[in-house]
Structures are given as structure tokens and as C-alpha cells.
PDB file of C-alpha atoms and ligand atoms in Angstrom:
ATOM      1  CA  MET A   5     -17.784 -18.956 -14.408  1.00  0.00           C
ATOM      2  CA  LEU A   6     -14.958 -20.120 -12.131  1.00  0.00           C
ATOM      3  CA  GLY A   7     -13.535 -16.591 -12.127  1.00  0.00           C
ATOM      4  CA  ARG A   8     -16.819 -15.215 -10.991  1.00  0.00           C
ATOM      5  CA  VAL A   9     -17.091 -17.758  -8.134  1.00  0.00           C
ATOM      6  CA  LEU A  10     -13.601 -16.925  -6.979  1.00  0.00           C
ATOM      7  CA  GLU A  11     -14.318 -13.233  -7.139  1.00  0.00           C
ATOM      8  CA  ARG A  12     -17.351 -13.650  -4.925  1.00  0.00           C
ATOM      9  CA  LEU A  13     -15.370 -15.761  -2.544  1.00  0.00           C
ATOM     10  CA  ILE A  14     -12.691 -13.070  -2.318  1.00  0.00           C
ATOM     11  CA  ASP A  15     -15.290 -10.308  -1.844  1.00  0.00           C
ATOM     12  CA  ALA A  16     -16.974 -12.316   0.877  1.00  0.00           C
ATOM     13  CA  GLN A  17     -13.790 -11.832   2.889  1.00  0.00           C
ATOM     14  CA  SER A  18     -14.532  -8.155   3.180  1.00  0.00           C
ATOM     15  CA  ARG A  19     -16.375  -8.746   6.521  1.00  0.00           C
ATOM     16  CA  TRP A  20     -13.021  -9.268   8.222  1.00  0.00           C
ATOM     17  CA  ALA A  21     -10.731  -7.738   5.656  1.00  0.00           C
ATOM     18  CA  LYS A  22     -12.404  -4.301   5.706  1.00  0.00           C
ATOM     19  CA  PRO A  23     -11.999  -3.516   9.401  1.00  0.00           C
ATOM     20  CA  LEU A  24      -8.589  -5.186   9.380  1.00  0.00           C
ATOM     21  CA  GLY A  25      -7.593  -3.220   6.328  1.00  0.00           C
ATOM     22  CA  GLU A  26      -8.557   0.085   7.849  1.00  0.00           C
ATOM     23  CA  TRP A  27      -6.416  -0.631  10.883  1.00  0.00           C
ATOM     24  CA  LEU A  28      -3.502  -1.943   8.909  1.00  0.00           C
ATOM     25  CA  HIS A  29      -3.681   0.841   6.326  1.00  0.00           C
ATOM     26  CA  GLY A  30      -3.569   3.374   9.180  1.00  0.00           C
ATOM     27  CA  LEU A  31      -0.534   1.639  10.683  1.00  0.00           C
ATOM     28  CA  MET A  32       1.297   1.427   7.391  1.00  0.00           C
ATOM     29  CA  ALA A  33       0.380   5.045   6.346  1.00  0.00           C
ATOM     30  CA  ALA A  34       1.753   6.249   9.757  1.00  0.00           C
ATOM     31  CA  ILE A  35       4.967   4.263   9.429  1.00  0.00           C
ATOM     32  CA  PHE A  36       5.709   5.083   5.741  1.00  0.00           C
ATOM     33  CA  GLY A  37       4.395   8.633   6.155  1.00  0.00           C
ATOM     34  CA  ARG A  38       7.406   9.263   8.419  1.00  0.00           C
ATOM     35  CA  MET A  39       9.921   7.907   5.903  1.00  0.00           C
ATOM     36  CA  LEU A  40       8.776   8.895   2.439  1.00  0.00           C
ATOM     37  CA  PRO A  41      12.128   8.271   0.712  1.00  0.00           C
ATOM     38  CA  ILE A  42      12.015   4.716   1.977  1.00  0.00           C
ATOM     39  CA  ARG A  43       8.421   4.331   0.904  1.00  0.00           C
ATOM     40  CA  ASP A  44       9.220   5.649  -2.527  1.00  0.00           C
ATOM     41  CA  PHE A  45      12.254   3.367  -2.839  1.00  0.00           C
ATOM     42  CA  LEU A  46      10.163   0.317  -1.932  1.00  0.00           C
ATOM     43  CA  ALA A  47       7.365   1.464  -4.285  1.00  0.00           C
ATOM     44  CA  GLY A  48       9.833   1.707  -7.180  1.00  0.00           C
ATOM     45  CA  THR A  49       9.595   5.406  -7.927  1.00  0.00           C
ATOM     46  CA  TRP A  50      13.386   5.462  -8.622  1.00  0.00           C
ATOM     47  CA  LEU A  51      12.952   2.596 -11.087  1.00  0.00           C
ATOM     48  CA  GLY A  52       9.850   3.671 -12.958  1.00  0.00           C
ATOM     49  CA  HIS A  53       8.423   0.243 -12.210  1.00  0.00           C
ATOM     50  CA  PRO A  54       6.461  -1.190  -9.242  1.00  0.00           C
ATOM     51  CA  LEU A  55       9.224  -2.943  -7.182  1.00  0.00           C
ATOM     52  CA  HIS A  56       6.732  -5.327  -5.441  1.00  0.00           C
ATOM     53  CA  ALA A  57       5.625  -6.837  -8.824  1.00  0.00           C
ATOM     54  CA  LEU A  58       9.307  -7.419  -9.682  1.00  0.00           C
ATOM     55  CA  LEU A  59      10.340  -8.858  -6.339  1.00  0.00           C
ATOM     56  CA  THR A  60       7.386 -11.337  -6.054  1.00  0.00           C
ATOM     57  CA  ASP A  61       8.734 -13.414  -8.922  1.00  0.00           C
ATOM     58  CA  VAL A  62      11.783 -14.409  -6.819  1.00  0.00           C
ATOM     59  CA  PRO A  63      10.090 -16.157  -3.858  1.00  0.00           C
ATOM     60  CA  ILE A  64       7.450 -17.761  -6.041  1.00  0.00           C
ATOM     61  CA  GLY A  65      10.217 -19.210  -8.189  1.00  0.00           C
ATOM     62  CA  ALA A  66      12.365 -20.400  -5.224  1.00  0.00           C
ATOM     63  CA  LEU A  67       9.348 -21.809  -3.340  1.00  0.00           C
ATOM     64  CA  THR A  68       8.202 -23.744  -6.404  1.00  0.00           C
ATOM     65  CA  LEU A  69      11.715 -25.158  -6.623  1.00  0.00           C
ATOM     66  CA  VAL A  70      11.406 -26.276  -2.955  1.00  0.00           C
ATOM     67  CA  ILE A  71       8.602 -28.642  -3.829  1.00  0.00           C
ATOM     68  CA  VAL A  72      10.428 -29.983  -6.895  1.00  0.00           C
ATOM     69  CA  LEU A  73      13.672 -30.631  -4.899  1.00  0.00           C
ATOM     70  CA  ASP A  74      11.805 -32.188  -1.980  1.00  0.00           C
ATOM     71  CA  VAL A  75      10.046 -34.492  -4.354  1.00  0.00           C
ATOM     72  CA  VAL A  76      13.294 -35.570  -6.149  1.00  0.00           C
ATOM     73  CA  GLY A  77      15.111 -36.088  -2.843  1.00  0.00           C
ATOM     74  CA  GLN A  78      17.520 -33.197  -2.738  1.00  0.00           C
ATOM     75  CA  PRO A  79      17.135 -32.032   0.909  1.00  0.00           C
ATOM     76  CA  VAL A  80      20.108 -29.615   1.084  1.00  0.00           C
ATOM     77  CA  ALA A  81      19.164 -27.780  -2.204  1.00  0.00           C
ATOM     78  CA  ALA A  82      15.536 -27.697  -1.104  1.00  0.00           C
ATOM     79  CA  ASP A  83      16.482 -26.110   2.258  1.00  0.00           C
ATOM     80  CA  VAL A  84      18.631 -23.525   0.582  1.00  0.00           C
ATOM     81  CA  ALA A  85      15.820 -22.710  -1.918  1.00  0.00           C
ATOM     82  CA  LEU A  86      13.433 -22.407   1.026  1.00  0.00           C
ATOM     83  CA  LEU A  87      15.799 -19.982   2.868  1.00  0.00           C
ATOM     84  CA  VAL A  88      16.051 -17.929  -0.332  1.00  0.00           C
ATOM     85  CA  GLY A  89      12.264 -18.019  -0.681  1.00  0.00           C
ATOM     86  CA  VAL A  90      11.639 -16.815   2.899  1.00  0.00           C
ATOM     87  CA  VAL A  91      14.172 -13.977   2.753  1.00  0.00           C
ATOM     88  CA  THR A  92      12.932 -12.675  -0.540  1.00  0.00           C
ATOM     89  CA  MET A  93       9.305 -13.125   0.576  1.00  0.00           C
ATOM     90  CA  ILE A  94      10.080 -10.698   3.459  1.00  0.00           C
ATOM     91  CA  ALA A  95      11.628  -8.244   0.959  1.00  0.00           C
ATOM     92  CA  SER A  96       8.666  -8.525  -1.226  1.00  0.00           C
ATOM     93  CA  ALA A  97       6.316  -8.015   1.714  1.00  0.00           C
ATOM     94  CA  LEU A  98       8.089  -4.799   2.589  1.00  0.00           C
ATOM     95  CA  ALA A  99       7.597  -3.483  -0.909  1.00  0.00           C
ATOM     96  CA  GLY A 100       4.003  -4.612  -0.837  1.00  0.00           C
ATOM     97  CA  TYR A 101       3.278  -2.750   2.427  1.00  0.00           C
ATOM     98  CA  ALA A 102       4.723   0.390   0.934  1.00  0.00           C
ATOM     99  CA  ASP A 103       2.142   0.115  -1.845  1.00  0.00           C
ATOM    100  CA  TYR A 104      -0.468  -0.833   0.622  1.00  0.00           C
ATOM    101  CA  SER A 105      -0.034   2.388   2.530  1.00  0.00           C
ATOM    102  CA  THR A 106      -1.570   4.214  -0.448  1.00  0.00           C
ATOM    103  CA  THR A 107      -4.338   1.845  -1.398  1.00  0.00           C
ATOM    104  CA  ASP A 108      -7.979   2.806  -1.225  1.00  0.00           C
ATOM    105  CA  GLY A 109     -11.511   1.296  -1.403  1.00  0.00           C
ATOM    106  CA  ARG A 110     -11.971  -2.196  -2.859  1.00  0.00           C
ATOM    107  CA  ALA A 111      -8.245  -2.458  -3.806  1.00  0.00           C
ATOM    108  CA  ARG A 112      -7.436  -2.109  -0.218  1.00  0.00           C
ATOM    109  CA  VAL A 113      -9.791  -4.800   0.949  1.00  0.00           C
ATOM    110  CA  ARG A 114      -8.382  -7.228  -1.578  1.00  0.00           C
ATOM    111  CA  ALA A 115      -4.857  -6.220  -0.804  1.00  0.00           C
ATOM    112  CA  THR A 116      -5.684  -6.939   2.913  1.00  0.00           C
ATOM    113  CA  VAL A 117      -6.818 -10.487   1.881  1.00  0.00           C
ATOM    114  CA  HIS A 118      -3.679 -10.828  -0.208  1.00  0.00           C
ATOM    115  CA  SER A 119      -1.291  -9.760   2.499  1.00  0.00           C
ATOM    116  CA  SER A 120      -3.029 -11.886   5.153  1.00  0.00           C
ATOM    117  CA  LEU A 121      -2.634 -14.966   3.020  1.00  0.00           C
ATOM    118  CA  MET A 122       0.910 -14.211   2.289  1.00  0.00           C
ATOM    119  CA  LEU A 123       1.704 -13.638   5.983  1.00  0.00           C
ATOM    120  CA  VAL A 124       0.087 -16.981   6.958  1.00  0.00           C
ATOM    121  CA  SER A 125       2.091 -18.681   4.214  1.00  0.00           C
ATOM    122  CA  LEU A 126       5.277 -17.008   5.362  1.00  0.00           C
ATOM    123  CA  VAL A 127       4.766 -18.151   8.990  1.00  0.00           C
ATOM    124  CA  ILE A 128       4.252 -21.738   7.895  1.00  0.00           C
ATOM    125  CA  TYR A 129       7.373 -21.620   5.673  1.00  0.00           C
ATOM    126  CA  VAL A 130       9.363 -20.205   8.586  1.00  0.00           C
ATOM    127  CA  VAL A 131       8.158 -23.158  10.847  1.00  0.00           C
ATOM    128  CA  SER A 132       9.061 -25.597   8.080  1.00  0.00           C
ATOM    129  CA  LEU A 133      12.534 -24.036   7.771  1.00  0.00           C
ATOM    130  CA  ALA A 134      13.107 -24.136  11.546  1.00  0.00           C
ATOM    131  CA  ILE A 135      12.210 -27.860  11.620  1.00  0.00           C
ATOM    132  CA  ARG A 136      14.488 -28.559   8.634  1.00  0.00           C
ATOM    133  CA  ALA A 137      17.317 -26.735  10.396  1.00  0.00           C
ATOM    134  CA  THR A 138      17.150 -29.176  13.292  1.00  0.00           C
ATOM    135  CA  GLY A 139      18.078 -32.064  11.014  1.00  0.00           C
ATOM    136  CA  PRO A 140      14.960 -34.205  11.718  1.00  0.00           C
ATOM    137  CA  THR A 141      15.087 -37.915  11.139  1.00  0.00           C
ATOM    138  CA  SER A 142      11.876 -37.705   9.145  1.00  0.00           C
ATOM    139  CA  ARG A 143      11.244 -34.789   6.744  1.00  0.00           C
ATOM    140  CA  THR A 144       7.536 -35.578   6.235  1.00  0.00           C
ATOM    141  CA  LEU A 145       6.276 -32.796   8.565  1.00  0.00           C
ATOM    142  CA  PRO A 146       8.354 -29.895   7.080  1.00  0.00           C
ATOM    143  CA  ILE A 147       7.722 -31.056   3.576  1.00  0.00           C
ATOM    144  CA  ALA A 148       3.918 -31.257   4.284  1.00  0.00           C
ATOM    145  CA  LEU A 149       4.082 -27.743   5.834  1.00  0.00           C
ATOM    146  CA  SER A 150       5.851 -26.352   2.693  1.00  0.00           C
ATOM    147  CA  ILE A 151       3.182 -27.816   0.501  1.00  0.00           C
ATOM    148  CA  VAL A 152       0.397 -26.222   2.579  1.00  0.00           C
ATOM    149  CA  ALA A 153       2.311 -22.945   2.632  1.00  0.00           C
ATOM    150  CA  TYR A 154       2.672 -23.185  -1.151  1.00  0.00           C
ATOM    151  CA  LEU A 155      -1.047 -23.604  -1.705  1.00  0.00           C
ATOM    152  CA  ILE A 156      -1.782 -20.568   0.488  1.00  0.00           C
ATOM    153  CA  LEU A 157       1.004 -18.667  -1.390  1.00  0.00           C
ATOM    154  CA  ALA A 158      -0.750 -19.518  -4.663  1.00  0.00           C
ATOM    155  CA  ALA A 159      -4.121 -18.277  -3.411  1.00  0.00           C
ATOM    156  CA  GLY A 160      -2.416 -15.093  -2.163  1.00  0.00           C
ATOM    157  CA  ALA A 161      -0.734 -14.578  -5.516  1.00  0.00           C
ATOM    158  CA  PHE A 162      -4.137 -15.018  -7.243  1.00  0.00           C
ATOM    159  CA  VAL A 163      -5.692 -12.306  -5.080  1.00  0.00           C
ATOM    160  CA  GLY A 164      -2.677 -10.078  -5.483  1.00  0.00           C
ATOM    161  CA  GLY A 165      -2.926 -10.375  -9.218  1.00  0.00           C
ATOM    162  CA  ASP A 166      -6.535  -9.304  -9.054  1.00  0.00           C
ATOM    163  CA  VAL A 167      -5.552  -6.132  -7.140  1.00  0.00           C
ATOM    164  CA  VAL A 168      -3.456  -5.073 -10.163  1.00  0.00           C
ATOM    165  CA  TYR A 169      -5.171  -6.656 -13.210  1.00  0.00           C
ATOM    166  CA  ALA A 170      -8.855  -6.399 -12.100  1.00  0.00           C
ATOM    167  CA  LEU A 171      -8.729  -3.274  -9.941  1.00  0.00           C
ATOM    168  CA  GLY A 172      -5.879  -1.382 -11.615  1.00  0.00           C
ATOM    169  CA  ASN A 173      -3.857  -0.710  -8.443  1.00  0.00           C
ATOM    170  CA  MET A 174      -0.323   0.600  -9.275  1.00  0.00           C
ATOM    171  CA  VAL A 175      -1.170   0.626 -13.011  1.00  0.00           C
ATOM    172  CA  ASP A 176      -0.261   3.797 -14.975  1.00  0.00           C
ATOM    173  CA  ARG A 177      -3.463   5.755 -15.385  1.00  0.00           C
ATOM    174  CA  HIS A 178      -2.290   6.981 -18.744  1.00  0.00           C
ATOM    175  CA  ALA A 179      -1.206   3.604 -20.186  1.00  0.00           C
ATOM    176  CA  TRP A 180      -3.724   3.889 -23.050  1.00  0.00           C
ATOM    177  CA  ARG A 181      -3.552   7.544 -23.569  1.00  0.00           C
ATOM    178  CA  PRO A 182      -2.222   8.268 -27.023  1.00  0.00           C
ATOM    179  CA  ALA A 183       0.760  10.528 -27.525  1.00  0.00           C
ATOM    180  CA  GLY A 184       0.562  12.835 -30.470  1.00  0.00           C
ATOM    181  CA  ALA A 185       1.648  16.042 -31.950  1.00  0.00           C
ATOM    182  CA  LYS A 186      -1.818  17.336 -32.877  1.00  0.00           C
ATOM    183  CA  TRP A 187      -2.762  20.721 -31.530  1.00  0.00           C
ATOM    184  CA  GLN A 188      -6.193  20.789 -29.794  1.00  0.00           C
ATOM    185  CA  SER A 189      -8.146  23.872 -28.751  1.00  0.00           C
ATOM    186  CA  LEU A 190      -8.328  24.491 -25.069  1.00  0.00           C
ATOM    187  CA  ASP A 191     -11.582  25.217 -23.215  1.00  0.00           C
ATOM    188  CA  VAL A 192     -10.534  27.497 -20.284  1.00  0.00           C
ATOM    189  CA  GLY A 193     -11.436  30.810 -18.704  1.00  0.00           C
ATOM    190  CA  GLU A 194      -8.938  33.088 -17.094  1.00  0.00           C
ATOM    191  CA  ILE A 195      -5.593  31.501 -16.196  1.00  0.00           C
ATOM    192  CA  ALA A 196      -4.457  33.240 -13.041  1.00  0.00           C
ATOM    193  CA  GLU A 197      -0.730  33.379 -12.226  1.00  0.00           C
ATOM    194  CA  GLY A 198       0.630  30.862  -9.746  1.00  0.00           C
ATOM    195  CA  THR A 199      -2.598  28.832  -9.317  1.00  0.00           C
ATOM    196  CA  LEU A 200      -3.744  25.512 -10.649  1.00  0.00           C
ATOM    197  CA  VAL A 201      -6.406  25.994 -13.244  1.00  0.00           C
ATOM    198  CA  LYS A 202      -8.516  23.113 -14.532  1.00  0.00           C
ATOM    199  CA  ALA A 203      -9.143  23.059 -18.354  1.00  0.00           C
ATOM    200  CA  LYS A 204     -10.469  20.821 -21.062  1.00  0.00           C
ATOM    201  CA  ALA A 205      -8.939  19.855 -24.349  1.00  0.00           C
ATOM    202  CA  GLY A 206     -11.501  17.715 -26.122  1.00  0.00           C
ATOM    203  CA  THR A 207     -12.261  14.878 -23.646  1.00  0.00           C
ATOM    204  CA  GLN A 208      -9.008  15.386 -21.734  1.00  0.00           C
ATOM    205  CA  ALA A 209      -8.901  17.168 -18.393  1.00  0.00           C
ATOM    206  CA  LEU A 210      -5.792  19.189 -17.888  1.00  0.00           C
ATOM    207  CA  VAL A 211      -4.291  21.407 -15.245  1.00  0.00           C
ATOM    208  CA  LEU A 212      -2.689  24.634 -16.264  1.00  0.00           C
ATOM    209  CA  ILE A 213      -0.031  26.701 -14.584  1.00  0.00           C
ATOM    210  CA  ARG A 214       0.816  30.154 -15.651  1.00  0.00           C
ATOM    211  CA  SER A 215       4.184  31.821 -14.979  1.00  0.00           C
ATOM    212  CA  GLY A 216       4.434  35.162 -16.626  1.00  0.00           C
ATOM    213  CA  ASP A 217       3.749  34.652 -20.356  1.00  0.00           C
ATOM    214  CA  THR A 218       4.431  30.946 -20.093  1.00  0.00           C
ATOM    215  CA  ILE A 219       1.605  28.486 -19.626  1.00  0.00           C
ATOM    216  CA  GLN A 220       2.339  24.900 -18.913  1.00  0.00           C
ATOM    217  CA  ALA A 221      -0.071  21.963 -18.650  1.00  0.00           C
ATOM    218  CA  LEU A 222      -0.147  18.450 -17.225  1.00  0.00           C
ATOM    219  CA  HIS A 223      -2.873  15.874 -17.449  1.00  0.00           C
ATOM    220  CA  ASP A 224      -5.197  16.425 -14.518  1.00  0.00           C
ATOM    221  CA  LEU A 225      -5.577  12.655 -13.607  1.00  0.00           C
ATOM    222  CA  CYS A 226      -2.602  11.624 -11.430  1.00  0.00           C
ATOM    223  CA  ALA A 227      -0.681   8.697 -12.940  1.00  0.00           C
ATOM    224  CA  HIS A 228      -0.604   6.987  -9.592  1.00  0.00           C
ATOM    225  CA  ALA A 229      -4.229   6.380  -8.851  1.00  0.00           C
ATOM    226  CA  GLY A 230      -6.253   9.045 -10.692  1.00  0.00           C
ATOM    227  CA  GLY A 231      -6.246  11.906  -8.128  1.00  0.00           C
ATOM    228  CA  PRO A 232      -7.189  15.339  -9.427  1.00  0.00           C
ATOM    229  CA  LEU A 233      -3.933  17.345  -9.733  1.00  0.00           C
ATOM    230  CA  SER A 234      -5.954  20.582 -10.190  1.00  0.00           C
ATOM    231  CA  GLU A 235      -6.997  20.248  -6.545  1.00  0.00           C
ATOM    232  CA  GLY A 236      -3.379  19.859  -5.465  1.00  0.00           C
ATOM    233  CA  THR A 237      -0.640  22.335  -4.627  1.00  0.00           C
ATOM    234  CA  ILE A 238       2.375  23.808  -6.321  1.00  0.00           C
ATOM    235  CA  VAL A 239       5.638  22.892  -4.547  1.00  0.00           C
ATOM    236  CA  MET A 240       9.126  23.710  -5.784  1.00  0.00           C
ATOM    237  CA  GLY A 241       8.279  23.650  -9.527  1.00  0.00           C
ATOM    238  CA  CYS A 242       6.044  20.640  -9.137  1.00  0.00           C
ATOM    239  CA  VAL A 243       2.403  19.849  -8.837  1.00  0.00           C
ATOM    240  CA  GLU A 244       1.717  17.756  -5.720  1.00  0.00           C
ATOM    241  CA  CYS A 245      -1.259  15.430  -5.863  1.00  0.00           C
ATOM    242  CA  PRO A 246      -3.929  15.933  -3.146  1.00  0.00           C
ATOM    243  CA  TRP A 247      -4.462  12.209  -2.620  1.00  0.00           C
ATOM    244  CA  HIS A 248      -1.121  10.561  -1.754  1.00  0.00           C
ATOM    245  CA  GLY A 249       1.354  13.415  -2.374  1.00  0.00           C
ATOM    246  CA  SER A 250       3.041  12.378  -5.656  1.00  0.00           C
ATOM    247  CA  ARG A 251       4.903  15.285  -7.204  1.00  0.00           C
ATOM    248  CA  PHE A 252       5.276  15.913 -10.930  1.00  0.00           C
ATOM    249  CA  GLU A 253       7.556  18.522 -12.528  1.00  0.00           C
ATOM    250  CA  ILE A 254       5.363  21.171 -14.098  1.00  0.00           C
ATOM    251  CA  ALA A 255       7.579  21.684 -17.181  1.00  0.00           C
ATOM    252  CA  THR A 256       8.147  18.001 -18.016  1.00  0.00           C
ATOM    253  CA  GLY A 257       5.685  15.830 -16.084  1.00  0.00           C
ATOM    254  CA  LEU A 258       8.610  13.809 -14.672  1.00  0.00           C
ATOM    255  CA  ARG A 259       7.924  12.232 -11.238  1.00  0.00           C
ATOM    256  CA  ARG A 260       9.903  14.040  -8.499  1.00  0.00           C
ATOM    257  CA  ARG A 261       8.302  12.148  -5.466  1.00  0.00           C
ATOM    258  CA  GLY A 262       6.267   8.971  -5.101  1.00  0.00           C
ATOM    259  CA  PRO A 263       4.356   6.968  -4.467  1.00  0.00           C
ATOM    260  CA  THR A 264       3.847   7.169  -8.200  1.00  0.00           C
ATOM    261  CA  VAL A 265       6.284   5.154 -10.321  1.00  0.00           C
ATOM    262  CA  TYR A 266       5.041   6.781 -13.478  1.00  0.00           C
ATOM    263  CA  ASP A 267       5.473  10.187 -15.126  1.00  0.00           C
ATOM    264  CA  GLN A 268       2.578  12.484 -15.924  1.00  0.00           C
ATOM    265  CA  PRO A 269       1.690  13.446 -19.442  1.00  0.00           C
ATOM    266  CA  ALA A 270       2.852  17.027 -20.098  1.00  0.00           C
ATOM    267  CA  TYR A 271       1.544  19.482 -22.701  1.00  0.00           C
ATOM    268  CA  GLU A 272       2.686  22.489 -24.581  1.00  0.00           C
ATOM    269  CA  VAL A 273       0.357  25.451 -24.617  1.00  0.00           C
ATOM    270  CA  ARG A 274       0.281  28.205 -27.247  1.00  0.00           C
ATOM    271  CA  ALA A 275      -1.942  31.250 -27.742  1.00  0.00           C
ATOM    272  CA  VAL A 276      -3.810  31.424 -31.040  1.00  0.00           C
ATOM    273  CA  ALA A 277      -4.186  34.622 -33.050  1.00  0.00           C
ATOM    274  CA  ALA A 278      -7.926  34.455 -32.984  1.00  0.00           C
ATOM    275  CA  GLY A 279      -7.897  34.320 -29.218  1.00  0.00           C
ATOM    276  CA  GLY A 280      -7.673  31.406 -26.781  1.00  0.00           C
ATOM    277  CA  TYR A 281      -5.161  28.642 -26.583  1.00  0.00           C
ATOM    278  CA  GLU A 282      -4.230  25.279 -28.025  1.00  0.00           C
ATOM    279  CA  VAL A 283      -2.332  22.391 -26.533  1.00  0.00           C
ATOM    280  CA  ARG A 284      -0.438  19.335 -27.629  1.00  0.00           C
ATOM    281  CA  ARG A 285       1.093  16.539 -25.667  1.00  0.00           C
ATOM    282  CA  ILE A 286       4.893  16.651 -25.434  1.00  0.00           C
ATOM    283  CA  SER A 287       5.663  13.649 -23.155  1.00  0.00           C
TER     284      SER A 287
HETATM  285  S1  FES B 329      -3.477   9.553  -6.872  1.00  0.00           S
HETATM  286 FE1  FES B 329      -1.953   8.792  -5.514  1.00  0.00          FE
HETATM  287  S2  FES B 329      -0.484  10.365  -5.562  1.00  0.00           S
HETATM  288 FE2  FES B 329      -1.933  11.009  -6.979  1.00  0.00          FE
END
């Protein structure tokens, strides 16, 4: 019940978040589109894990500590924790904006609400930090500002969690796909050399690539956000996704370029004596 009310409240923000999101997404896509290695680094392609999710734990921990230290009367420690919180919040925001540059639809609207709340919270924290740095006779105002900022931070974290857990943004699209050594027959027509050919193996959609007598296959659904790899292009031994440009090695499914932080399921293909082909997952 409460969850539904909160969800409606968040969705009601789309009136301002949608146009703002379109503008902000255009800006971030233009910035990160010019520096893909930096975008991929911030996304966590090198790590195989979304960097933003990892970084957000640090400021939330430090900024929770600020409240505790302020309450127990440890001003110096509280100010240091606040400084750590602000610096790591900025680092976390950079990683978040790298992810934001490839969001779409409802996830983008909610990510806009999330980033707006975090930005307001960050500004209030910076003001609190600046006042603390002047050595004020009374710490009431900066402490009050920190508490307000923390409440906004908590609301922002709630919405950010929704972007991942409710809408599946930056979640591996193959997380629940079973591995397995079982051969399955392949439903496919002609497999022309050097082109991406869509095929079916049971309920699985695959993309096939022939090179001479060798046929290799990847799952068709991009691990990043579900783009159709069969509509992509072949680039330097990889399939490039048509949606955001992630590249996966044809032979292994290993990610070679982000924004994906996950590898793509790869399949072995064999011809059967009776005609046709079979596939089985290899990674
Ligand atoms: S869906 Fe985003 S790169 Fe494929």
C-alpha cells in the first residue's frame, strides 16, 4: 500500500522530470559520447559491476555518520565525515551520469527525479560544509542543513533503488537464464557469410554469424538493456548493439566495449547429420 502511494508520487513527477530528462539525457549523451572510454570506466565495464551502485555506499555511510557525530558532539569528526561524504557524492554522481547517458523511457524519468534530489541534497551539504568551515559560534544552522540534506538524500536513494530494482536498469538481462550443456535444435533459414542472422532455439532468440564453415552464436538480447543484437553490426570480431553501442566478442560473448558491464551468453553451433543445426550455451 505504502509502496504504491510512493510509486504514484514518483510517477507524478514526470510532468517536470520528463522534459528535464530529455534535455539532461541529450547533454550527457553528447558529453559521454565524445569520451566513451571514460563513460565505460565510470559505468564499470572494466570491473564487470556497475560502479555507481558500488560508489553510492560510501557517501551514504559517511553522511549517516555525520548525523551521529553531530548528535554526540564530535564536531571535527562530523566535519571530516561530511567532507568525505561530499567528495564521494560527487564521484558517485559522475558514475551515475555515465549510466544516465544510456537510460531510456520510464527509467530515465525516474533517474531524473533521483539525480535532481541528489543534486539538491549535495548543494545543501556543500552549504553546510562551507558554514562549518568558518568556525561558527553556533552549529545549529549547519547541523539543521545536514539533516534536511540527509532526508532528501534518503528520498533520492529510494528513487534510485527503484530505477534498478523495479525497472531493471543496469541489471544483467541474462541473470536468470540457465547455463547448460544440452544441445537444442536451431530454427533458422540460410546463414549467409558475414551477416547477422536471427534464429530461434526453443524460446531463445539468438544471433548467428558464419565465417567459412564456422558458425558462432550469441544471445540476441543485449545484456545491457535488451537491445536486439541481430540488428547491430559486426565490428572487429565483435557484434555491436544498435541501441547504445556495447560490443561483445563473437567467439566468447565477452564484453569489449560498454556501456554494458556484463558479458553476453555465447553458444556453440554444430551441424547435424539429418540436416540443420543444434546449439548449446558455452558461457
Ligand atoms: S541495449 Fe544498451 S548497449 Fe545494447
